[in-house]
């Protein structure tokens, strides 16, 4: 009975962050015995997204309708993250944070993060089509890749499965200080790992808040065309 209770608690905790398919892989694999949430260093891609225009829209709507719209949007955005086996870190007001490459390691975490970002923008466009408002909600997204500390972090009373490190800070600032509404802006490491799969344009080097060195961001403009001739014989 205690084993069943612990299994249910572990499954419920994992389900807060990951898609059902990832939860099953964790519980069936070697991570299950240790809980799969021990803090350790991992290479991941971190995604920050923030809605623009939502505050203005919210001022003109009843509180109940604001919550309904926000839940509708976040449901679509979370589905895009889970479709790429990403991990939902947290919602922050009218924004969210996710990462790819933990708790299950992924060699293509950068590609998955950028693909999720594109699907998130597509999902928001679909939501806007269902609304009569002439001022659509837009979204800024920043993605950065590198080594972080990932795991259950916090106090004995409250722990969250999250990532910390400079990579996270840069991803957040790419979203808030560089990306414009409707744009996906990625860091150099993400570009190096994923540019073969996407069309990207370089932006001017910027010095982000709290950083001494400048960084070269890139804006994602779409997916790279598939070379059908190269894949025909596969």
PDB file of C-alpha atoms in Angstrom:
ATOM      1  CA  UNK A   1       0.000   0.000   0.000  1.00  0.00           C
ATOM      2  CA  UNK A   2       2.861   2.390   0.826  1.00  0.00           C
ATOM      3  CA  UNK A   3       4.548   1.543  -2.479  1.00  0.00           C
ATOM      4  CA  UNK A   4       1.343   2.359  -4.367  1.00  0.00           C
ATOM      5  CA  UNK A   5       0.986   5.655  -2.502  1.00  0.00           C
ATOM      6  CA  UNK A   6       4.606   6.629  -3.251  1.00  0.00           C
ATOM      7  CA  UNK A   7       4.134   5.696  -6.908  1.00  0.00           C
ATOM      8  CA  UNK A   8       1.003   7.847  -7.128  1.00  0.00           C
ATOM      9  CA  UNK A   9       2.764  10.783  -5.459  1.00  0.00           C
ATOM     10  CA  UNK A  10       5.759  10.488  -7.813  1.00  0.00           C
ATOM     11  CA  UNK A  11       3.511  10.224 -10.863  1.00  0.00           C
ATOM     12  CA  UNK A  12       1.471  13.243  -9.768  1.00  0.00           C
ATOM     13  CA  UNK A  13       4.598  15.319  -9.180  1.00  0.00           C
ATOM     14  CA  UNK A  14       6.057  14.438 -12.565  1.00  0.00           C
ATOM     15  CA  UNK A  15       2.754  15.123 -14.334  1.00  0.00           C
ATOM     16  CA  UNK A  16       2.939  18.747 -13.184  1.00  0.00           C
ATOM     17  CA  UNK A  17       5.991  19.258 -15.396  1.00  0.00           C
ATOM     18  CA  UNK A  18       5.999  16.713 -18.203  1.00  0.00           C
ATOM     19  CA  UNK A  19       3.811  15.090 -20.835  1.00  0.00           C
ATOM     20  CA  UNK A  20       2.251  11.683 -20.033  1.00  0.00           C
ATOM     21  CA  UNK A  21       4.687   9.969 -22.435  1.00  0.00           C
ATOM     22  CA  UNK A  22       7.714  11.437 -20.640  1.00  0.00           C
ATOM     23  CA  UNK A  23       6.269  10.547 -17.231  1.00  0.00           C
ATOM     24  CA  UNK A  24       5.958   6.901 -18.286  1.00  0.00           C
ATOM     25  CA  UNK A  25       9.523   6.842 -19.633  1.00  0.00           C
ATOM     26  CA  UNK A  26      10.854   8.254 -16.367  1.00  0.00           C
ATOM     27  CA  UNK A  27       8.910   5.833 -14.177  1.00  0.00           C
ATOM     28  CA  UNK A  28       9.844   2.833 -16.316  1.00  0.00           C
ATOM     29  CA  UNK A  29      13.510   3.771 -16.620  1.00  0.00           C
ATOM     30  CA  UNK A  30      16.481   4.012 -14.315  1.00  0.00           C
ATOM     31  CA  UNK A  31      15.353   7.397 -13.016  1.00  0.00           C
ATOM     32  CA  UNK A  32      12.343   5.893 -11.305  1.00  0.00           C
ATOM     33  CA  UNK A  33      14.217   4.376  -8.380  1.00  0.00           C
ATOM     34  CA  UNK A  34      15.767   7.665  -7.297  1.00  0.00           C
ATOM     35  CA  UNK A  35      12.738   9.753  -8.116  1.00  0.00           C
ATOM     36  CA  UNK A  36      14.427  11.226 -11.186  1.00  0.00           C
ATOM     37  CA  UNK A  37      14.516  14.697  -9.630  1.00  0.00           C
ATOM     38  CA  UNK A  38      17.956  14.841  -7.968  1.00  0.00           C
ATOM     39  CA  UNK A  39      19.746  18.143  -8.641  1.00  0.00           C
ATOM     40  CA  UNK A  40      22.590  17.698 -11.127  1.00  0.00           C
ATOM     41  CA  UNK A  41      24.336  19.485 -13.969  1.00  0.00           C
ATOM     42  CA  UNK A  42      22.770  18.965 -17.394  1.00  0.00           C
ATOM     43  CA  UNK A  43      22.861  20.509 -20.845  1.00  0.00           C
ATOM     44  CA  UNK A  44      19.439  21.872 -21.762  1.00  0.00           C
ATOM     45  CA  UNK A  45      17.662  24.532 -23.774  1.00  0.00           C
ATOM     46  CA  UNK A  46      15.591  27.024 -21.784  1.00  0.00           C
ATOM     47  CA  UNK A  47      12.555  28.828 -23.231  1.00  0.00           C
ATOM     48  CA  UNK A  48      10.855  31.941 -21.884  1.00  0.00           C
ATOM     49  CA  UNK A  49       7.615  33.234 -23.391  1.00  0.00           C
ATOM     50  CA  UNK A  50       5.656  36.343 -22.503  1.00  0.00           C
ATOM     51  CA  UNK A  51       2.338  37.582 -23.862  1.00  0.00           C
ATOM     52  CA  UNK A  52       2.160  41.170 -25.117  1.00  0.00           C
ATOM     53  CA  UNK A  53      -1.070  43.071 -25.422  1.00  0.00           C
ATOM     54  CA  UNK A  54      -2.756  40.861 -22.854  1.00  0.00           C
ATOM     55  CA  UNK A  55      -2.732  43.471 -20.081  1.00  0.00           C
ATOM     56  CA  UNK A  56      -4.480  46.010 -22.314  1.00  0.00           C
ATOM     57  CA  UNK A  57      -7.069  43.439 -23.306  1.00  0.00           C
ATOM     58  CA  UNK A  58      -7.591  42.388 -19.688  1.00  0.00           C
ATOM     59  CA  UNK A  59      -8.471  45.953 -18.677  1.00  0.00           C
ATOM     60  CA  UNK A  60     -11.576  45.791 -20.887  1.00  0.00           C
ATOM     61  CA  UNK A  61     -12.825  42.339 -19.836  1.00  0.00           C
ATOM     62  CA  UNK A  62     -14.439  40.873 -16.707  1.00  0.00           C
ATOM     63  CA  UNK A  63     -11.998  39.008 -14.484  1.00  0.00           C
ATOM     64  CA  UNK A  64     -13.692  35.668 -15.204  1.00  0.00           C
ATOM     65  CA  UNK A  65     -13.212  36.136 -18.966  1.00  0.00           C
ATOM     66  CA  UNK A  66      -9.558  37.138 -18.487  1.00  0.00           C
ATOM     67  CA  UNK A  67      -8.904  33.884 -16.640  1.00  0.00           C
ATOM     68  CA  UNK A  68     -10.760  31.916 -19.312  1.00  0.00           C
ATOM     69  CA  UNK A  69      -8.702  33.438 -22.133  1.00  0.00           C
ATOM     70  CA  UNK A  70      -5.424  32.981 -20.237  1.00  0.00           C
ATOM     71  CA  UNK A  71      -6.225  29.340 -19.503  1.00  0.00           C
ATOM     72  CA  UNK A  72      -7.121  28.758 -23.149  1.00  0.00           C
ATOM     73  CA  UNK A  73      -3.826  30.256 -24.298  1.00  0.00           C
ATOM     74  CA  UNK A  74      -1.678  28.429 -21.756  1.00  0.00           C
ATOM     75  CA  UNK A  75      -3.369  25.117 -22.549  1.00  0.00           C
ATOM     76  CA  UNK A  76      -2.316  25.477 -26.198  1.00  0.00           C
ATOM     77  CA  UNK A  77       1.196  26.643 -25.320  1.00  0.00           C
ATOM     78  CA  UNK A  78       1.739  23.804 -22.832  1.00  0.00           C
ATOM     79  CA  UNK A  79       0.602  21.286 -25.448  1.00  0.00           C
ATOM     80  CA  UNK A  80       3.242  22.646 -27.846  1.00  0.00           C
ATOM     81  CA  UNK A  81       5.924  22.171 -25.174  1.00  0.00           C
ATOM     82  CA  UNK A  82       4.760  18.656 -24.304  1.00  0.00           C
ATOM     83  CA  UNK A  83       4.602  17.688 -27.999  1.00  0.00           C
ATOM     84  CA  UNK A  84       8.386  18.148 -28.053  1.00  0.00           C
ATOM     85  CA  UNK A  85       8.859  16.324 -24.728  1.00  0.00           C
ATOM     86  CA  UNK A  86       9.689  19.573 -22.979  1.00  0.00           C
ATOM     87  CA  UNK A  87       9.358  20.230 -19.260  1.00  0.00           C
ATOM     88  CA  UNK A  88       7.061  22.974 -18.010  1.00  0.00           C
ATOM     89  CA  UNK A  89       8.870  24.921 -15.301  1.00  0.00           C
ATOM     90  CA  UNK A  90       6.365  27.574 -14.272  1.00  0.00           C
ATOM     91  CA  UNK A  91       3.777  30.145 -15.295  1.00  0.00           C
ATOM     92  CA  UNK A  92       4.643  33.746 -14.417  1.00  0.00           C
ATOM     93  CA  UNK A  93       1.657  36.052 -14.724  1.00  0.00           C
ATOM     94  CA  UNK A  94       1.047  36.161 -18.460  1.00  0.00           C
ATOM     95  CA  UNK A  95       4.283  34.335 -19.271  1.00  0.00           C
ATOM     96  CA  UNK A  96       5.789  30.888 -18.922  1.00  0.00           C
ATOM     97  CA  UNK A  97       9.119  29.066 -18.710  1.00  0.00           C
ATOM     98  CA  UNK A  98      10.001  25.618 -20.048  1.00  0.00           C
ATOM     99  CA  UNK A  99      13.134  23.616 -20.750  1.00  0.00           C
ATOM    100  CA  UNK A 100      14.197  20.712 -22.941  1.00  0.00           C
ATOM    101  CA  UNK A 101      16.795  18.037 -22.184  1.00  0.00           C
ATOM    102  CA  UNK A 102      15.786  17.108 -18.621  1.00  0.00           C
ATOM    103  CA  UNK A 103      14.792  15.010 -16.761  1.00  0.00           C
ATOM    104  CA  UNK A 104      15.471  12.834 -19.831  1.00  0.00           C
ATOM    105  CA  UNK A 105      18.626  13.785 -21.741  1.00  0.00           C
ATOM    106  CA  UNK A 106      18.054  14.788 -25.379  1.00  0.00           C
ATOM    107  CA  UNK A 107      20.825  15.270 -27.918  1.00  0.00           C
ATOM    108  CA  UNK A 108      18.479  17.472 -29.973  1.00  0.00           C
ATOM    109  CA  UNK A 109      17.134  19.612 -27.122  1.00  0.00           C
ATOM    110  CA  UNK A 110      17.908  22.860 -28.991  1.00  0.00           C
ATOM    111  CA  UNK A 111      15.943  21.743 -32.070  1.00  0.00           C
ATOM    112  CA  UNK A 112      13.044  20.660 -29.886  1.00  0.00           C
ATOM    113  CA  UNK A 113      13.004  24.004 -28.060  1.00  0.00           C
ATOM    114  CA  UNK A 114      12.915  26.060 -31.265  1.00  0.00           C
ATOM    115  CA  UNK A 115      10.301  23.782 -32.835  1.00  0.00           C
ATOM    116  CA  UNK A 116       8.165  24.164 -29.702  1.00  0.00           C
ATOM    117  CA  UNK A 117       8.558  27.947 -29.931  1.00  0.00           C
ATOM    118  CA  UNK A 118       7.304  27.942 -33.532  1.00  0.00           C
ATOM    119  CA  UNK A 119       4.357  25.748 -32.575  1.00  0.00           C
ATOM    120  CA  UNK A 120       3.570  28.070 -29.675  1.00  0.00           C
ATOM    121  CA  UNK A 121       3.413  31.048 -32.034  1.00  0.00           C
ATOM    122  CA  UNK A 122       1.175  29.046 -34.382  1.00  0.00           C
ATOM    123  CA  UNK A 123      -1.075  28.080 -31.458  1.00  0.00           C
ATOM    124  CA  UNK A 124      -1.442  31.702 -30.375  1.00  0.00           C
ATOM    125  CA  UNK A 125      -2.337  32.697 -33.927  1.00  0.00           C
ATOM    126  CA  UNK A 126      -5.070  30.050 -33.889  1.00  0.00           C
ATOM    127  CA  UNK A 127      -6.444  31.398 -30.608  1.00  0.00           C
ATOM    128  CA  UNK A 128      -6.517  34.933 -32.003  1.00  0.00           C
ATOM    129  CA  UNK A 129      -8.613  33.743 -34.956  1.00  0.00           C
ATOM    130  CA  UNK A 130     -11.348  32.644 -32.548  1.00  0.00           C
ATOM    131  CA  UNK A 131     -11.516  36.038 -30.836  1.00  0.00           C
ATOM    132  CA  UNK A 132     -13.464  39.008 -32.173  1.00  0.00           C
ATOM    133  CA  UNK A 133     -10.986  41.477 -30.674  1.00  0.00           C
ATOM    134  CA  UNK A 134      -9.244  43.634 -33.279  1.00  0.00           C
ATOM    135  CA  UNK A 135      -6.101  43.757 -31.129  1.00  0.00           C
ATOM    136  CA  UNK A 136      -4.602  40.263 -31.140  1.00  0.00           C
ATOM    137  CA  UNK A 137      -2.456  38.898 -28.355  1.00  0.00           C
ATOM    138  CA  UNK A 138       1.190  38.538 -29.370  1.00  0.00           C
ATOM    139  CA  UNK A 139       4.098  36.753 -27.740  1.00  0.00           C
ATOM    140  CA  UNK A 140       7.840  37.239 -27.317  1.00  0.00           C
ATOM    141  CA  UNK A 141       9.990  34.112 -26.959  1.00  0.00           C
ATOM    142  CA  UNK A 142      13.646  33.748 -25.972  1.00  0.00           C
ATOM    143  CA  UNK A 143      15.617  30.484 -26.096  1.00  0.00           C
ATOM    144  CA  UNK A 144      19.134  29.764 -24.861  1.00  0.00           C
ATOM    145  CA  UNK A 145      21.148  26.548 -24.487  1.00  0.00           C
ATOM    146  CA  UNK A 146      23.962  25.347 -22.237  1.00  0.00           C
ATOM    147  CA  UNK A 147      24.836  23.786 -18.890  1.00  0.00           C
ATOM    148  CA  UNK A 148      22.546  24.362 -15.912  1.00  0.00           C
ATOM    149  CA  UNK A 149      21.812  22.833 -12.537  1.00  0.00           C
ATOM    150  CA  UNK A 150      18.499  21.025 -12.794  1.00  0.00           C
ATOM    151  CA  UNK A 151      16.504  19.189 -10.160  1.00  0.00           C
ATOM    152  CA  UNK A 152      14.308  19.617  -7.100  1.00  0.00           C
ATOM    153  CA  UNK A 153      15.403  22.947  -5.629  1.00  0.00           C
ATOM    154  CA  UNK A 154      13.954  24.753  -2.629  1.00  0.00           C
ATOM    155  CA  UNK A 155      13.230  24.213   1.048  1.00  0.00           C
ATOM    156  CA  UNK A 156      12.167  20.993   2.776  1.00  0.00           C
ATOM    157  CA  UNK A 157       8.623  22.408   2.888  1.00  0.00           C
ATOM    158  CA  UNK A 158       8.459  23.411  -0.787  1.00  0.00           C
ATOM    159  CA  UNK A 159      10.620  22.225  -3.675  1.00  0.00           C
ATOM    160  CA  UNK A 160      10.174  22.783  -7.378  1.00  0.00           C
ATOM    161  CA  UNK A 161      11.743  20.939 -10.279  1.00  0.00           C
ATOM    162  CA  UNK A 162      13.570  23.745 -12.042  1.00  0.00           C
ATOM    163  CA  UNK A 163      16.811  24.901 -13.684  1.00  0.00           C
ATOM    164  CA  UNK A 164      19.235  27.561 -12.473  1.00  0.00           C
ATOM    165  CA  UNK A 165      22.319  29.126 -13.990  1.00  0.00           C
ATOM    166  CA  UNK A 166      23.547  31.842 -16.345  1.00  0.00           C
ATOM    167  CA  UNK A 167      21.951  30.094 -19.328  1.00  0.00           C
ATOM    168  CA  UNK A 168      18.541  30.682 -17.736  1.00  0.00           C
ATOM    169  CA  UNK A 169      19.218  34.373 -17.112  1.00  0.00           C
ATOM    170  CA  UNK A 170      20.305  34.957 -20.707  1.00  0.00           C
ATOM    171  CA  UNK A 171      17.221  33.165 -22.079  1.00  0.00           C
ATOM    172  CA  UNK A 172      15.006  35.396 -19.943  1.00  0.00           C
ATOM    173  CA  UNK A 173      16.735  38.563 -21.134  1.00  0.00           C
ATOM    174  CA  UNK A 174      16.636  37.511 -24.777  1.00  0.00           C
ATOM    175  CA  UNK A 175      12.862  37.339 -24.377  1.00  0.00           C
ATOM    176  CA  UNK A 176      12.376  40.532 -22.384  1.00  0.00           C
ATOM    177  CA  UNK A 177      15.052  42.828 -23.848  1.00  0.00           C
ATOM    178  CA  UNK A 178      15.684  41.617 -27.424  1.00  0.00           C
ATOM    179  CA  UNK A 179      12.645  39.812 -28.854  1.00  0.00           C
ATOM    180  CA  UNK A 180       9.855  41.934 -30.299  1.00  0.00           C
ATOM    181  CA  UNK A 181       6.183  40.884 -30.207  1.00  0.00           C
ATOM    182  CA  UNK A 182       5.740  37.870 -32.475  1.00  0.00           C
ATOM    183  CA  UNK A 183       9.468  37.062 -32.561  1.00  0.00           C
ATOM    184  CA  UNK A 184      11.518  34.054 -31.429  1.00  0.00           C
ATOM    185  CA  UNK A 185      15.057  35.090 -30.483  1.00  0.00           C
ATOM    186  CA  UNK A 186      17.718  32.470 -29.721  1.00  0.00           C
ATOM    187  CA  UNK A 187      21.217  32.585 -28.263  1.00  0.00           C
ATOM    188  CA  UNK A 188      24.436  31.624 -30.038  1.00  0.00           C
ATOM    189  CA  UNK A 189      24.620  28.116 -28.560  1.00  0.00           C
ATOM    190  CA  UNK A 190      21.034  27.376 -29.584  1.00  0.00           C
ATOM    191  CA  UNK A 191      21.723  28.702 -33.090  1.00  0.00           C
ATOM    192  CA  UNK A 192      24.870  26.551 -33.407  1.00  0.00           C
ATOM    193  CA  UNK A 193      22.934  23.408 -32.448  1.00  0.00           C
ATOM    194  CA  UNK A 194      19.722  24.077 -34.372  1.00  0.00           C
ATOM    195  CA  UNK A 195      20.334  26.376 -37.341  1.00  0.00           C
ATOM    196  CA  UNK A 196      20.441  23.426 -39.755  1.00  0.00           C
ATOM    197  CA  UNK A 197      16.731  22.906 -39.103  1.00  0.00           C
ATOM    198  CA  UNK A 198      15.534  26.520 -39.110  1.00  0.00           C
ATOM    199  CA  UNK A 199      15.847  29.759 -41.038  1.00  0.00           C
ATOM    200  CA  UNK A 200      17.536  32.318 -38.807  1.00  0.00           C
ATOM    201  CA  UNK A 201      18.733  35.894 -39.240  1.00  0.00           C
ATOM    202  CA  UNK A 202      21.499  37.414 -37.110  1.00  0.00           C
ATOM    203  CA  UNK A 203      20.758  40.446 -34.992  1.00  0.00           C
ATOM    204  CA  UNK A 204      23.208  43.087 -33.801  1.00  0.00           C
ATOM    205  CA  UNK A 205      25.355  42.127 -30.843  1.00  0.00           C
ATOM    206  CA  UNK A 206      23.847  43.257 -27.550  1.00  0.00           C
ATOM    207  CA  UNK A 207      25.059  43.633 -23.992  1.00  0.00           C
ATOM    208  CA  UNK A 208      22.402  42.170 -21.769  1.00  0.00           C
ATOM    209  CA  UNK A 209      21.704  43.539 -18.318  1.00  0.00           C
ATOM    210  CA  UNK A 210      24.267  42.323 -15.789  1.00  0.00           C
ATOM    211  CA  UNK A 211      26.613  40.921 -18.470  1.00  0.00           C
ATOM    212  CA  UNK A 212      30.044  42.267 -19.381  1.00  0.00           C
ATOM    213  CA  UNK A 213      30.365  40.454 -22.694  1.00  0.00           C
ATOM    214  CA  UNK A 214      28.091  41.050 -25.639  1.00  0.00           C
ATOM    215  CA  UNK A 215      26.073  38.219 -27.161  1.00  0.00           C
ATOM    216  CA  UNK A 216      25.001  37.607 -30.754  1.00  0.00           C
ATOM    217  CA  UNK A 217      21.295  36.733 -30.873  1.00  0.00           C
ATOM    218  CA  UNK A 218      19.415  35.355 -33.861  1.00  0.00           C
ATOM    219  CA  UNK A 219      15.766  35.687 -34.809  1.00  0.00           C
ATOM    220  CA  UNK A 220      14.014  32.547 -36.089  1.00  0.00           C
ATOM    221  CA  UNK A 221      11.975  33.265 -39.217  1.00  0.00           C
ATOM    222  CA  UNK A 222      10.801  29.733 -40.024  1.00  0.00           C
ATOM    223  CA  UNK A 223      11.701  26.120 -40.625  1.00  0.00           C
ATOM    224  CA  UNK A 224      14.397  25.178 -43.122  1.00  0.00           C
ATOM    225  CA  UNK A 225      13.013  23.675 -46.354  1.00  0.00           C
ATOM    226  CA  UNK A 226      13.260  19.902 -46.618  1.00  0.00           C
ATOM    227  CA  UNK A 227      15.639  18.651 -49.303  1.00  0.00           C
ATOM    228  CA  UNK A 228      13.430  16.005 -50.883  1.00  0.00           C
ATOM    229  CA  UNK A 229      16.170  14.924 -53.286  1.00  0.00           C
ATOM    230  CA  UNK A 230      18.526  14.191 -50.394  1.00  0.00           C
ATOM    231  CA  UNK A 231      15.886  12.258 -48.460  1.00  0.00           C
ATOM    232  CA  UNK A 232      14.352  10.344 -51.375  1.00  0.00           C
ATOM    233  CA  UNK A 233      16.709   7.393 -51.065  1.00  0.00           C
ATOM    234  CA  UNK A 234      16.401   7.116 -47.280  1.00  0.00           C
TER     235      UNK A 234
END
